[in-house]
Amino acid sequence: MTTTIIGFPRIGEQRELKYTTEKYFRHEISAKELEAFAKDLRQKHWQLVKEQGIDEIPSNDFSFYDTTLDTSFLLNIVPAELTTIDLSTLDKYFALARGYQGEKGDIKARPMKKWFNTNYHYIVPKIETTTQIKVNGTKIFDEYAEAKALGIETRPVILGPFTLLQISEFSEGVNREQVIQDLIAAYKEIATRLFELGAKDLQIDEPGLVKDLTAKEVAEFQAIYETLLENQSLPVLLQTYFGDVRDAYDTLVALPFEAIGLDFVEGIKNKELVKNNFPADKILYAGVVNGKNIWRNDYAQTLAFIKELAVEQIVLTTSCSLLHVPFTTENESFPAEIKEHFAFAKEKLTELLELNAILNEQGQTYLEANQALFTKERFAKNQALHDRVAQLTEADFTRTPAFEEREISQKAHFNFPVLPTTTIGSFPQTKEVKQTRAKFNRQEITQAEYDQYIADQINDWLTWQKEVGLDVLVHGEFERNDMVEYFGQNLEGYLFSQNGWVQSYGTRGVKPPIIWGDVTRKQAITVKWSSYAQSQTDQFVKGMLTGPVTILNWSFPREDISIKDSTLQIALAIQEEVLDLEKNGIQIIQIDEAALREKLPLRKSDWYSEYLDWAIPAFRLVHSKVQEKTQIHTHMCYSEFTDIIRAIDQMDADVISFEASRSNLAILDELQRQNFKTQVGPGVYDIHSPRVPSVEEITETIQTILTKVPLPKVWVNPDCGLKTRGISETRASLENMTKAVKQIRKEL
Ligand code: GLN
Ligand code: ZN
């Protein structure tokens, strides 16, 4: 048996690629310097993978921004205006990724979308009637040749045509049939040229195969590859990941691929497909080392699994590209007895080798060491908590009285004017705010000084909110670093890495905290500042929490218990916080679920059964025990829930705010159609841009909302938190927002 990986993190051990690319963006280094740097980095990574002993090394998994964008460029899928603008190829590439505004012209950034069920974002390709698909780039060839010149034989990687079609946006009038023919021709040419350069094989990634596919879609896949593989000298590894290929398996194994790559971590059902039913003349690339999570692989389990597959030719690989995990644990300062449980990208290479050695009957000691690790008690299990989760009943997930009754009594209690106004929670986290927190963390200022600073911020903004006439006030979240980290730090069972960065998009990364053990609340988290703010005013101040599903979805989850149980543990911790806030006089509490959609299964057919059926109750668990008059708000950073409206209503919040301004309020139709019961605050302006919306614009937006949603249901707010904005634009925008509301109220 041999080993390989699907792809390696390109950002570098210390996120060097980010820092260098950003220097280029700031014009501090030249394109030449950036290219030279990238070349060194690629070499370093290839060599690292090689020196670790991995047999087959991928190339073209490097990217300055996004590999999907690389593919679009290679295939000439670029907007017409880009071909005429006087910029270098590299700058055109960045222009499409981030927008370009300058003397040479004006290019809008292409939209980004989440890459399948990950937190990585790709640039959405757009195929227009003018798009002429052809091989127009050299990156994949150059990088293959570059490695070869270093004496490293690599397997070039490219995103496949089927997935490309699936994730692309099409302009009206595009001849899809023609596009497919052009794509096939281009891929054939790429394969031929790689073959001529000496490549031994080509990895074509088709994660699109793990979604629910219709017979027609499977037929399209088949037709594409029948032609693509015809008279092909270069052997092809068809690689899938993020799930199972149940709809396309039979077609897949019948096509003349040399090898098929399957994910056996997320694609549990792949096992049943493969067992006793894998063609003897093909190689199975078995994705058994988790490319998405940071825990050590359980060798005994993996080996038993591989044996059960009973496939003759196997290459051991990761479940997906290692792009989705941090680089190495070497730079972490966890104590050894903690660190030994983690495997980041580099450590996963070792795992592949050790697994391989054991399979080749030369790794008994590895197996023993691994088994010892898995029999160790990592932490003292909180049996009481486990029992509590196991004993939760329907009543724990049900708030009484029912929404309709609460709505009436809350209206009487709060007595807000029509179109109550509020914000989403945060006010600008200025440099000063961040610097003060950093000083406090470095112990350059005392707790008392820091507290005084936060209190002053809160007071300033409370005064301003009252002046401008907002109805429900917020304290502003000045004490928070991040909406998940801040909570994690106050929860037992959480760990934080120092360098565990994962690429999110372009040069941006996230550093997800790690759920290490059973989660309980160590101490009150938000009570101090929320109740302080409430004590300073007789208007209502909204408490502000992050919800359990979001906390889980933005962390590396445990693998020894289900994510459902982990989420329920977090939900119980946040429930305590909710009840504590209530006890301390907070009557309105917002529980943010910014990442609710994140783990929605890729197959629609699994949405409820595998996810929403427990994720929505987990949210309800958090607020089910509050009093009738306590008003629960929630917030989501997007409006893409037209397809899960029923589930959103079942969260049973009293009010929900969400982003709508950019999506043309399309969701409103659906709210109307489905008779949405929860009161709604569709964001009336876009906070993602420094632009100040005019009173007229906001008025118009509110009026549009009122044509779809009954007046008593409508709240008015921006579309997200204001922490990334400057102070002056924030104030100007909110002034305009409240002016607009006052006017409309008068007219009503
Ligand atoms: N309450 C948070 C804030 O205002 C919500 C952030 C978010 O939705 N991403 O910053
Ligand atoms: Zn938001």
PDB file of C-alpha atoms in Angstrom, residues 182-445:
ATOM      1  CA  ASP A 182     -15.921  23.403 -24.678  1.00  0.00           C
ATOM      2  CA  LEU A 183     -15.112  22.296 -21.166  1.00  0.00           C
ATOM      3  CA  ILE A 184     -14.493  18.728 -22.260  1.00  0.00           C
ATOM      4  CA  ALA A 185     -12.189  19.902 -25.022  1.00  0.00           C
ATOM      5  CA  ALA A 186     -10.270  22.100 -22.589  1.00  0.00           C
ATOM      6  CA  TYR A 187      -9.850  19.335 -20.014  1.00  0.00           C
ATOM      7  CA  LYS A 188      -8.693  16.953 -22.735  1.00  0.00           C
ATOM      8  CA  GLU A 189      -6.115  19.462 -23.794  1.00  0.00           C
ATOM      9  CA  ILE A 190      -4.942  19.937 -20.210  1.00  0.00           C
ATOM     10  CA  ALA A 191      -4.530  16.195 -19.769  1.00  0.00           C
ATOM     11  CA  THR A 192      -2.655  15.872 -23.035  1.00  0.00           C
ATOM     12  CA  ARG A 193      -0.281  18.693 -22.205  1.00  0.00           C
ATOM     13  CA  LEU A 194       0.401  17.303 -18.753  1.00  0.00           C
ATOM     14  CA  PHE A 195       1.077  13.913 -20.286  1.00  0.00           C
ATOM     15  CA  GLU A 196       3.537  15.491 -22.677  1.00  0.00           C
ATOM     16  CA  LEU A 197       5.257  17.190 -19.749  1.00  0.00           C
ATOM     17  CA  GLY A 198       5.758  13.788 -18.194  1.00  0.00           C
ATOM     18  CA  ALA A 199       2.947  13.673 -15.650  1.00  0.00           C
ATOM     19  CA  LYS A 200       1.998  10.187 -14.533  1.00  0.00           C
ATOM     20  CA  ASP A 201      -1.565  10.957 -13.572  1.00  0.00           C
ATOM     21  CA  LEU A 202      -4.095  13.712 -12.993  1.00  0.00           C
ATOM     22  CA  GLN A 203      -6.352  14.241 -10.000  1.00  0.00           C
ATOM     23  CA  ILE A 204      -9.733  15.627 -10.954  1.00  0.00           C
ATOM     24  CA  ASP A 205     -11.771  16.783  -7.971  1.00  0.00           C
ATOM     25  CA  GLU A 206     -15.512  16.281  -8.202  1.00  0.00           C
ATOM     26  CA  PRO A 207     -16.992  16.980  -4.771  1.00  0.00           C
ATOM     27  CA  GLY A 208     -20.207  17.842  -6.586  1.00  0.00           C
ATOM     28  CA  LEU A 209     -20.860  14.109  -6.714  1.00  0.00           C
ATOM     29  CA  VAL A 210     -21.640  13.915  -3.005  1.00  0.00           C
ATOM     30  CA  LYS A 211     -24.817  15.954  -3.304  1.00  0.00           C
ATOM     31  CA  ASP A 212     -28.291  14.616  -4.068  1.00  0.00           C
ATOM     32  CA  LEU A 213     -28.182  14.000  -7.809  1.00  0.00           C
ATOM     33  CA  THR A 214     -31.016  13.393 -10.238  1.00  0.00           C
ATOM     34  CA  ALA A 215     -30.737  10.680 -12.883  1.00  0.00           C
ATOM     35  CA  LYS A 216     -30.309  13.463 -15.400  1.00  0.00           C
ATOM     36  CA  GLU A 217     -27.365  14.923 -13.521  1.00  0.00           C
ATOM     37  CA  VAL A 218     -25.714  11.529 -13.237  1.00  0.00           C
ATOM     38  CA  ALA A 219     -26.203  11.037 -16.964  1.00  0.00           C
ATOM     39  CA  GLU A 220     -24.565  14.399 -17.581  1.00  0.00           C
ATOM     40  CA  PHE A 221     -21.592  13.367 -15.449  1.00  0.00           C
ATOM     41  CA  GLN A 222     -21.331  10.146 -17.398  1.00  0.00           C
ATOM     42  CA  ALA A 223     -21.540  11.854 -20.764  1.00  0.00           C
ATOM     43  CA  ILE A 224     -18.855  14.376 -19.794  1.00  0.00           C
ATOM     44  CA  TYR A 225     -16.376  11.740 -18.683  1.00  0.00           C
ATOM     45  CA  GLU A 226     -17.062   9.273 -21.472  1.00  0.00           C
ATOM     46  CA  THR A 227     -15.825  11.890 -23.901  1.00  0.00           C
ATOM     47  CA  LEU A 228     -13.170  13.348 -21.627  1.00  0.00           C
ATOM     48  CA  LEU A 229     -11.540   9.976 -21.035  1.00  0.00           C
ATOM     49  CA  GLU A 230     -11.759   8.824 -24.643  1.00  0.00           C
ATOM     50  CA  ASN A 231      -8.285   8.177 -26.101  1.00  0.00           C
ATOM     51  CA  GLN A 232      -6.733   9.553 -22.959  1.00  0.00           C
ATOM     52  CA  SER A 233      -3.137   8.590 -22.253  1.00  0.00           C
ATOM     53  CA  LEU A 234      -2.949  10.236 -18.843  1.00  0.00           C
ATOM     54  CA  PRO A 235      -4.506   8.096 -16.106  1.00  0.00           C
ATOM     55  CA  VAL A 236      -7.111   9.941 -14.072  1.00  0.00           C
ATOM     56  CA  LEU A 237      -7.849   9.795 -10.352  1.00  0.00           C
ATOM     57  CA  LEU A 238     -11.422  10.937  -9.876  1.00  0.00           C
ATOM     58  CA  GLN A 239     -11.447  12.408  -6.381  1.00  0.00           C
ATOM     59  CA  THR A 240     -14.541  13.117  -4.270  1.00  0.00           C
ATOM     60  CA  TYR A 241     -14.891  14.391  -0.705  1.00  0.00           C
ATOM     61  CA  PHE A 242     -17.285  15.764   1.946  1.00  0.00           C
ATOM     62  CA  GLY A 243     -19.727  12.880   1.664  1.00  0.00           C
ATOM     63  CA  ASP A 244     -20.766   9.717  -0.108  1.00  0.00           C
ATOM     64  CA  VAL A 245     -21.435   9.178  -3.793  1.00  0.00           C
ATOM     65  CA  ARG A 246     -24.532   6.999  -3.453  1.00  0.00           C
ATOM     66  CA  ASP A 247     -26.286   8.449  -6.518  1.00  0.00           C
ATOM     67  CA  ALA A 248     -23.339   8.125  -8.886  1.00  0.00           C
ATOM     68  CA  TYR A 249     -21.393   5.132  -7.602  1.00  0.00           C
ATOM     69  CA  ASP A 250     -22.375   2.641 -10.278  1.00  0.00           C
ATOM     70  CA  THR A 251     -21.669   5.135 -13.026  1.00  0.00           C
ATOM     71  CA  LEU A 252     -18.398   6.133 -11.433  1.00  0.00           C
ATOM     72  CA  VAL A 253     -16.950   2.641 -11.250  1.00  0.00           C
ATOM     73  CA  ALA A 254     -18.045   1.818 -14.782  1.00  0.00           C
ATOM     74  CA  LEU A 255     -16.115   4.719 -16.314  1.00  0.00           C
ATOM     75  CA  PRO A 256     -12.481   4.201 -17.370  1.00  0.00           C
ATOM     76  CA  PHE A 257     -10.884   6.035 -14.446  1.00  0.00           C
ATOM     77  CA  GLU A 258      -7.664   4.567 -13.205  1.00  0.00           C
ATOM     78  CA  ALA A 259      -8.551   5.354  -9.638  1.00  0.00           C
ATOM     79  CA  ILE A 260     -11.440   6.642  -7.553  1.00  0.00           C
ATOM     80  CA  GLY A 261     -11.032   8.665  -4.378  1.00  0.00           C
ATOM     81  CA  LEU A 262     -13.701   8.362  -1.721  1.00  0.00           C
ATOM     82  CA  ASP A 263     -14.201  10.009   1.654  1.00  0.00           C
ATOM     83  CA  PHE A 264     -14.775   7.424   4.355  1.00  0.00           C
ATOM     84  CA  VAL A 265     -14.981   9.961   7.164  1.00  0.00           C
ATOM     85  CA  GLU A 266     -17.945  12.096   6.160  1.00  0.00           C
ATOM     86  CA  GLY A 267     -19.088   9.642   3.523  1.00  0.00           C
ATOM     87  CA  ILE A 268     -19.916   6.815   5.854  1.00  0.00           C
ATOM     88  CA  LYS A 269     -22.273   5.314   3.297  1.00  0.00           C
ATOM     89  CA  ASN A 270     -19.376   4.895   0.861  1.00  0.00           C
ATOM     90  CA  LYS A 271     -18.417   1.811   2.805  1.00  0.00           C
ATOM     91  CA  GLU A 272     -21.567  -0.051   1.871  1.00  0.00           C
ATOM     92  CA  LEU A 273     -21.136   0.981  -1.747  1.00  0.00           C
ATOM     93  CA  VAL A 274     -17.569  -0.255  -1.983  1.00  0.00           C
ATOM     94  CA  LYS A 275     -17.721  -3.447   0.048  1.00  0.00           C
ATOM     95  CA  ASN A 276     -17.518  -6.404  -2.313  1.00  0.00           C
ATOM     96  CA  ASN A 277     -18.361  -4.120  -5.182  1.00  0.00           C
ATOM     97  CA  PHE A 278     -15.194  -2.326  -6.260  1.00  0.00           C
ATOM     98  CA  PRO A 279     -13.686  -3.215  -9.656  1.00  0.00           C
ATOM     99  CA  ALA A 280     -10.469  -5.178  -9.312  1.00  0.00           C
ATOM    100  CA  ASP A 281      -8.743  -3.206 -12.068  1.00  0.00           C
ATOM    101  CA  LYS A 282      -9.150   0.133 -10.305  1.00  0.00           C
ATOM    102  CA  ILE A 283      -7.315   1.682  -7.389  1.00  0.00           C
ATOM    103  CA  LEU A 284      -9.281   2.940  -4.427  1.00  0.00           C
ATOM    104  CA  TYR A 285      -7.951   6.117  -2.824  1.00  0.00           C
ATOM    105  CA  ALA A 286      -9.362   5.559   0.619  1.00  0.00           C
ATOM    106  CA  GLY A 287      -9.873   8.802   2.554  1.00  0.00           C
ATOM    107  CA  VAL A 288      -9.522   7.531   6.089  1.00  0.00           C
ATOM    108  CA  VAL A 289      -7.610  10.333   7.821  1.00  0.00           C
ATOM    109  CA  ASN A 290      -9.952  13.202   8.643  1.00  0.00           C
ATOM    110  CA  GLY A 291      -8.996  16.303   6.660  1.00  0.00           C
ATOM    111  CA  LYS A 292     -11.386  18.541   8.544  1.00  0.00           C
ATOM    112  CA  ASN A 293     -10.822  17.893  12.209  1.00  0.00           C
ATOM    113  CA  ILE A 294      -7.753  18.037  14.433  1.00  0.00           C
ATOM    114  CA  TRP A 295      -7.922  14.785  16.411  1.00  0.00           C
ATOM    115  CA  ARG A 296      -5.579  11.841  16.127  1.00  0.00           C
ATOM    116  CA  ASN A 297      -6.748   8.977  14.001  1.00  0.00           C
ATOM    117  CA  ASP A 298      -7.817   5.829  15.825  1.00  0.00           C
ATOM    118  CA  TYR A 299      -5.577   3.336  14.021  1.00  0.00           C
ATOM    119  CA  ALA A 300      -7.226   0.157  15.212  1.00  0.00           C
ATOM    120  CA  GLN A 301     -10.577   1.369  14.001  1.00  0.00           C
ATOM    121  CA  THR A 302      -9.204   2.582  10.669  1.00  0.00           C
ATOM    122  CA  LEU A 303      -7.329  -0.631  10.006  1.00  0.00           C
ATOM    123  CA  ALA A 304     -10.328  -2.780  10.781  1.00  0.00           C
ATOM    124  CA  PHE A 305     -12.311  -0.610   8.443  1.00  0.00           C
ATOM    125  CA  ILE A 306      -9.824  -0.948   5.590  1.00  0.00           C
ATOM    126  CA  LYS A 307      -9.756  -4.707   5.952  1.00  0.00           C
ATOM    127  CA  GLU A 308     -13.505  -4.813   5.848  1.00  0.00           C
ATOM    128  CA  LEU A 309     -13.548  -2.959   2.549  1.00  0.00           C
ATOM    129  CA  ALA A 310     -11.803  -5.946   0.991  1.00  0.00           C
ATOM    130  CA  VAL A 311     -10.424  -3.941  -1.903  1.00  0.00           C
ATOM    131  CA  GLU A 312      -7.276  -5.146  -3.569  1.00  0.00           C
ATOM    132  CA  GLN A 313      -5.525  -1.946  -4.611  1.00  0.00           C
ATOM    133  CA  ILE A 314      -5.693   0.811  -2.030  1.00  0.00           C
ATOM    134  CA  VAL A 315      -3.858   4.109  -1.598  1.00  0.00           C
ATOM    135  CA  LEU A 316      -4.262   5.644   1.834  1.00  0.00           C
ATOM    136  CA  THR A 317      -5.286   9.274   1.810  1.00  0.00           C
ATOM    137  CA  THR A 318      -7.087  12.026   3.680  1.00  0.00           C
ATOM    138  CA  SER A 319     -10.849  12.489   3.608  1.00  0.00           C
ATOM    139  CA  CYS A 320     -10.445  15.879   1.907  1.00  0.00           C
ATOM    140  CA  SER A 321      -7.694  18.423   1.290  1.00  0.00           C
ATOM    141  CA  LEU A 322      -5.695  19.329   4.391  1.00  0.00           C
ATOM    142  CA  LEU A 323      -6.491  22.926   3.530  1.00  0.00           C
ATOM    143  CA  HIS A 324      -9.218  22.711   6.154  1.00  0.00           C
ATOM    144  CA  VAL A 325      -6.953  22.037   9.135  1.00  0.00           C
ATOM    145  CA  PRO A 326      -4.115  24.106  10.636  1.00  0.00           C
ATOM    146  CA  PHE A 327      -0.528  23.530   9.586  1.00  0.00           C
ATOM    147  CA  THR A 328       1.205  21.858  12.519  1.00  0.00           C
ATOM    148  CA  THR A 329       0.895  21.306  16.248  1.00  0.00           C
ATOM    149  CA  GLU A 330       4.620  21.982  16.611  1.00  0.00           C
ATOM    150  CA  ASN A 331       4.079  25.646  17.359  1.00  0.00           C
ATOM    151  CA  GLU A 332       1.464  25.054  20.020  1.00  0.00           C
ATOM    152  CA  SER A 333       2.258  25.235  23.693  1.00  0.00           C
ATOM    153  CA  PHE A 334      -0.298  22.758  24.967  1.00  0.00           C
ATOM    154  CA  PRO A 335       1.088  20.367  27.580  1.00  0.00           C
ATOM    155  CA  ALA A 336       2.305  17.120  26.018  1.00  0.00           C
ATOM    156  CA  GLU A 337      -0.573  15.076  27.400  1.00  0.00           C
ATOM    157  CA  ILE A 338      -2.977  17.338  25.534  1.00  0.00           C
ATOM    158  CA  LYS A 339      -0.976  17.886  22.385  1.00  0.00           C
ATOM    159  CA  GLU A 340      -0.536  14.185  21.735  1.00  0.00           C
ATOM    160  CA  HIS A 341      -4.247  13.979  20.965  1.00  0.00           C
ATOM    161  CA  PHE A 342      -4.038  16.444  18.096  1.00  0.00           C
ATOM    162  CA  ALA A 343      -2.973  16.014  14.490  1.00  0.00           C
ATOM    163  CA  PHE A 344      -2.865  19.083  12.279  1.00  0.00           C
ATOM    164  CA  ALA A 345      -1.864  18.844   8.603  1.00  0.00           C
ATOM    165  CA  LYS A 346       1.770  17.901   9.111  1.00  0.00           C
ATOM    166  CA  GLU A 347       0.953  15.345  11.788  1.00  0.00           C
ATOM    167  CA  LYS A 348      -1.663  13.792   9.535  1.00  0.00           C
ATOM    168  CA  LEU A 349       1.106  12.950   7.077  1.00  0.00           C
ATOM    169  CA  THR A 350       2.765  10.949   9.822  1.00  0.00           C
ATOM    170  CA  GLU A 351      -0.492   9.214  10.550  1.00  0.00           C
ATOM    171  CA  LEU A 352      -0.824   8.103   6.942  1.00  0.00           C
ATOM    172  CA  LEU A 353       2.676   6.695   7.049  1.00  0.00           C
ATOM    173  CA  GLU A 354       2.158   4.897  10.295  1.00  0.00           C
ATOM    174  CA  LEU A 355      -1.104   3.404   9.102  1.00  0.00           C
ATOM    175  CA  ASN A 356       0.638   2.287   5.973  1.00  0.00           C
ATOM    176  CA  ALA A 357       3.494   0.770   7.934  1.00  0.00           C
ATOM    177  CA  ILE A 358       1.079  -1.159  10.106  1.00  0.00           C
ATOM    178  CA  LEU A 359      -0.752  -2.446   7.054  1.00  0.00           C
ATOM    179  CA  ASN A 360       2.566  -3.513   5.601  1.00  0.00           C
ATOM    180  CA  GLU A 361       3.225  -5.287   8.863  1.00  0.00           C
ATOM    181  CA  GLN A 362       6.058  -3.054   9.954  1.00  0.00           C
ATOM    182  CA  GLY A 363       4.333  -0.818  12.426  1.00  0.00           C
ATOM    183  CA  GLN A 364       3.306  -2.783  15.451  1.00  0.00           C
ATOM    184  CA  THR A 365       4.814  -0.182  17.797  1.00  0.00           C
ATOM    185  CA  TYR A 366       2.819   2.606  16.157  1.00  0.00           C
ATOM    186  CA  LEU A 367      -0.335   0.647  16.654  1.00  0.00           C
ATOM    187  CA  GLU A 368       0.428   0.007  20.287  1.00  0.00           C
ATOM    188  CA  ALA A 369       1.260   3.644  20.984  1.00  0.00           C
ATOM    189  CA  ASN A 370      -1.908   4.733  19.241  1.00  0.00           C
ATOM    190  CA  GLN A 371      -4.043   2.286  21.148  1.00  0.00           C
ATOM    191  CA  ALA A 372      -2.515   3.456  24.393  1.00  0.00           C
ATOM    192  CA  LEU A 373      -3.483   7.007  23.472  1.00  0.00           C
ATOM    193  CA  PHE A 374      -7.068   6.042  22.852  1.00  0.00           C
ATOM    194  CA  THR A 375      -7.429   4.108  26.068  1.00  0.00           C
ATOM    195  CA  LYS A 376      -6.147   7.035  28.148  1.00  0.00           C
ATOM    196  CA  GLU A 377      -8.689   9.091  29.984  1.00  0.00           C
ATOM    197  CA  ARG A 378      -8.348  12.567  28.468  1.00  0.00           C
ATOM    198  CA  PHE A 379     -10.392  14.326  31.136  1.00  0.00           C
ATOM    199  CA  ALA A 380     -12.727  13.399  33.940  1.00  0.00           C
ATOM    200  CA  LYS A 381     -16.058  12.733  32.344  1.00  0.00           C
ATOM    201  CA  ASN A 382     -18.885  14.829  33.747  1.00  0.00           C
ATOM    202  CA  GLN A 383     -21.319  11.989  34.265  1.00  0.00           C
ATOM    203  CA  ALA A 384     -23.990  14.235  35.757  1.00  0.00           C
ATOM    204  CA  LEU A 385     -23.962  16.349  32.618  1.00  0.00           C
ATOM    205  CA  HIS A 386     -24.170  13.316  30.351  1.00  0.00           C
ATOM    206  CA  ASP A 387     -27.126  12.059  32.358  1.00  0.00           C
ATOM    207  CA  ARG A 388     -28.771  15.427  32.157  1.00  0.00           C
ATOM    208  CA  VAL A 389     -28.438  15.498  28.372  1.00  0.00           C
ATOM    209  CA  ALA A 390     -29.700  11.930  28.099  1.00  0.00           C
ATOM    210  CA  GLN A 391     -32.718  12.726  30.233  1.00  0.00           C
ATOM    211  CA  LEU A 392     -33.860  15.852  28.401  1.00  0.00           C
ATOM    212  CA  THR A 393     -37.512  15.578  27.461  1.00  0.00           C
ATOM    213  CA  GLU A 394     -39.824  17.396  25.081  1.00  0.00           C
ATOM    214  CA  ALA A 395     -40.713  19.792  27.913  1.00  0.00           C
ATOM    215  CA  ASP A 396     -37.095  20.973  28.090  1.00  0.00           C
ATOM    216  CA  PHE A 397     -37.306  22.052  24.472  1.00  0.00           C
ATOM    217  CA  THR A 398     -40.685  23.743  24.724  1.00  0.00           C
ATOM    218  CA  ARG A 399     -41.257  27.260  25.866  1.00  0.00           C
ATOM    219  CA  THR A 400     -44.611  28.072  27.419  1.00  0.00           C
ATOM    220  CA  PRO A 401     -46.936  29.766  26.902  1.00  0.00           C
ATOM    221  CA  ALA A 402     -47.068  29.474  23.127  1.00  0.00           C
ATOM    222  CA  PHE A 403     -45.780  32.224  20.874  1.00  0.00           C
ATOM    223  CA  GLU A 404     -49.164  33.788  20.143  1.00  0.00           C
ATOM    224  CA  GLU A 405     -49.981  34.243  23.804  1.00  0.00           C
ATOM    225  CA  ARG A 406     -46.518  35.603  24.597  1.00  0.00           C
ATOM    226  CA  GLU A 407     -46.755  38.037  21.760  1.00  0.00           C
ATOM    227  CA  ILE A 408     -49.860  39.635  23.239  1.00  0.00           C
ATOM    228  CA  SER A 409     -48.520  39.901  26.755  1.00  0.00           C
ATOM    229  CA  GLN A 410     -45.139  41.177  25.576  1.00  0.00           C
ATOM    230  CA  LYS A 411     -46.774  43.891  23.463  1.00  0.00           C
ATOM    231  CA  ALA A 412     -48.646  45.075  26.531  1.00  0.00           C
ATOM    232  CA  HIS A 413     -45.564  44.846  28.715  1.00  0.00           C
ATOM    233  CA  PHE A 414     -42.983  46.553  26.547  1.00  0.00           C
ATOM    234  CA  ASN A 415     -45.377  48.955  24.888  1.00  0.00           C
ATOM    235  CA  PHE A 416     -42.974  49.803  22.059  1.00  0.00           C
ATOM    236  CA  PRO A 417     -44.126  52.141  19.301  1.00  0.00           C
ATOM    237  CA  VAL A 418     -44.814  50.506  15.930  1.00  0.00           C
ATOM    238  CA  LEU A 419     -41.638  49.633  14.023  1.00  0.00           C
ATOM    239  CA  PRO A 420     -39.455  49.334  17.118  1.00  0.00           C
ATOM    240  CA  THR A 421     -35.822  50.131  16.380  1.00  0.00           C
ATOM    241  CA  THR A 422     -32.708  48.371  17.601  1.00  0.00           C
ATOM    242  CA  THR A 423     -29.215  47.287  16.527  1.00  0.00           C
ATOM    243  CA  ILE A 424     -27.624  43.848  16.315  1.00  0.00           C
ATOM    244  CA  GLY A 425     -25.333  44.182  19.313  1.00  0.00           C
ATOM    245  CA  SER A 426     -21.861  45.478  18.602  1.00  0.00           C
ATOM    246  CA  PHE A 427     -20.735  49.052  18.108  1.00  0.00           C
ATOM    247  CA  PRO A 428     -17.425  49.933  16.413  1.00  0.00           C
ATOM    248  CA  GLN A 429     -14.446  48.032  17.804  1.00  0.00           C
ATOM    249  CA  THR A 430     -12.086  50.890  17.166  1.00  0.00           C
ATOM    250  CA  LYS A 431      -8.324  50.610  17.285  1.00  0.00           C
ATOM    251  CA  GLU A 432      -8.512  52.171  20.709  1.00  0.00           C
ATOM    252  CA  VAL A 433     -10.898  49.493  21.982  1.00  0.00           C
ATOM    253  CA  LYS A 434      -8.662  46.722  20.659  1.00  0.00           C
ATOM    254  CA  GLN A 435      -5.492  48.343  21.949  1.00  0.00           C
ATOM    255  CA  THR A 436      -6.966  48.768  25.382  1.00  0.00           C
ATOM    256  CA  ARG A 437      -7.900  45.105  25.469  1.00  0.00           C
ATOM    257  CA  ALA A 438      -4.420  44.143  24.283  1.00  0.00           C
ATOM    258  CA  LYS A 439      -2.879  46.300  27.022  1.00  0.00           C
ATOM    259  CA  PHE A 440      -5.058  44.614  29.570  1.00  0.00           C
ATOM    260  CA  ASN A 441      -4.084  41.172  28.269  1.00  0.00           C
ATOM    261  CA  ARG A 442      -0.429  42.155  28.531  1.00  0.00           C
ATOM    262  CA  GLN A 443      -1.155  43.362  32.057  1.00  0.00           C
ATOM    263  CA  GLU A 444      -0.111  46.896  31.231  1.00  0.00           C
ATOM    264  CA  ILE A 445      -3.314  48.193  32.729  1.00  0.00           C
TER     265      ILE A 445
END
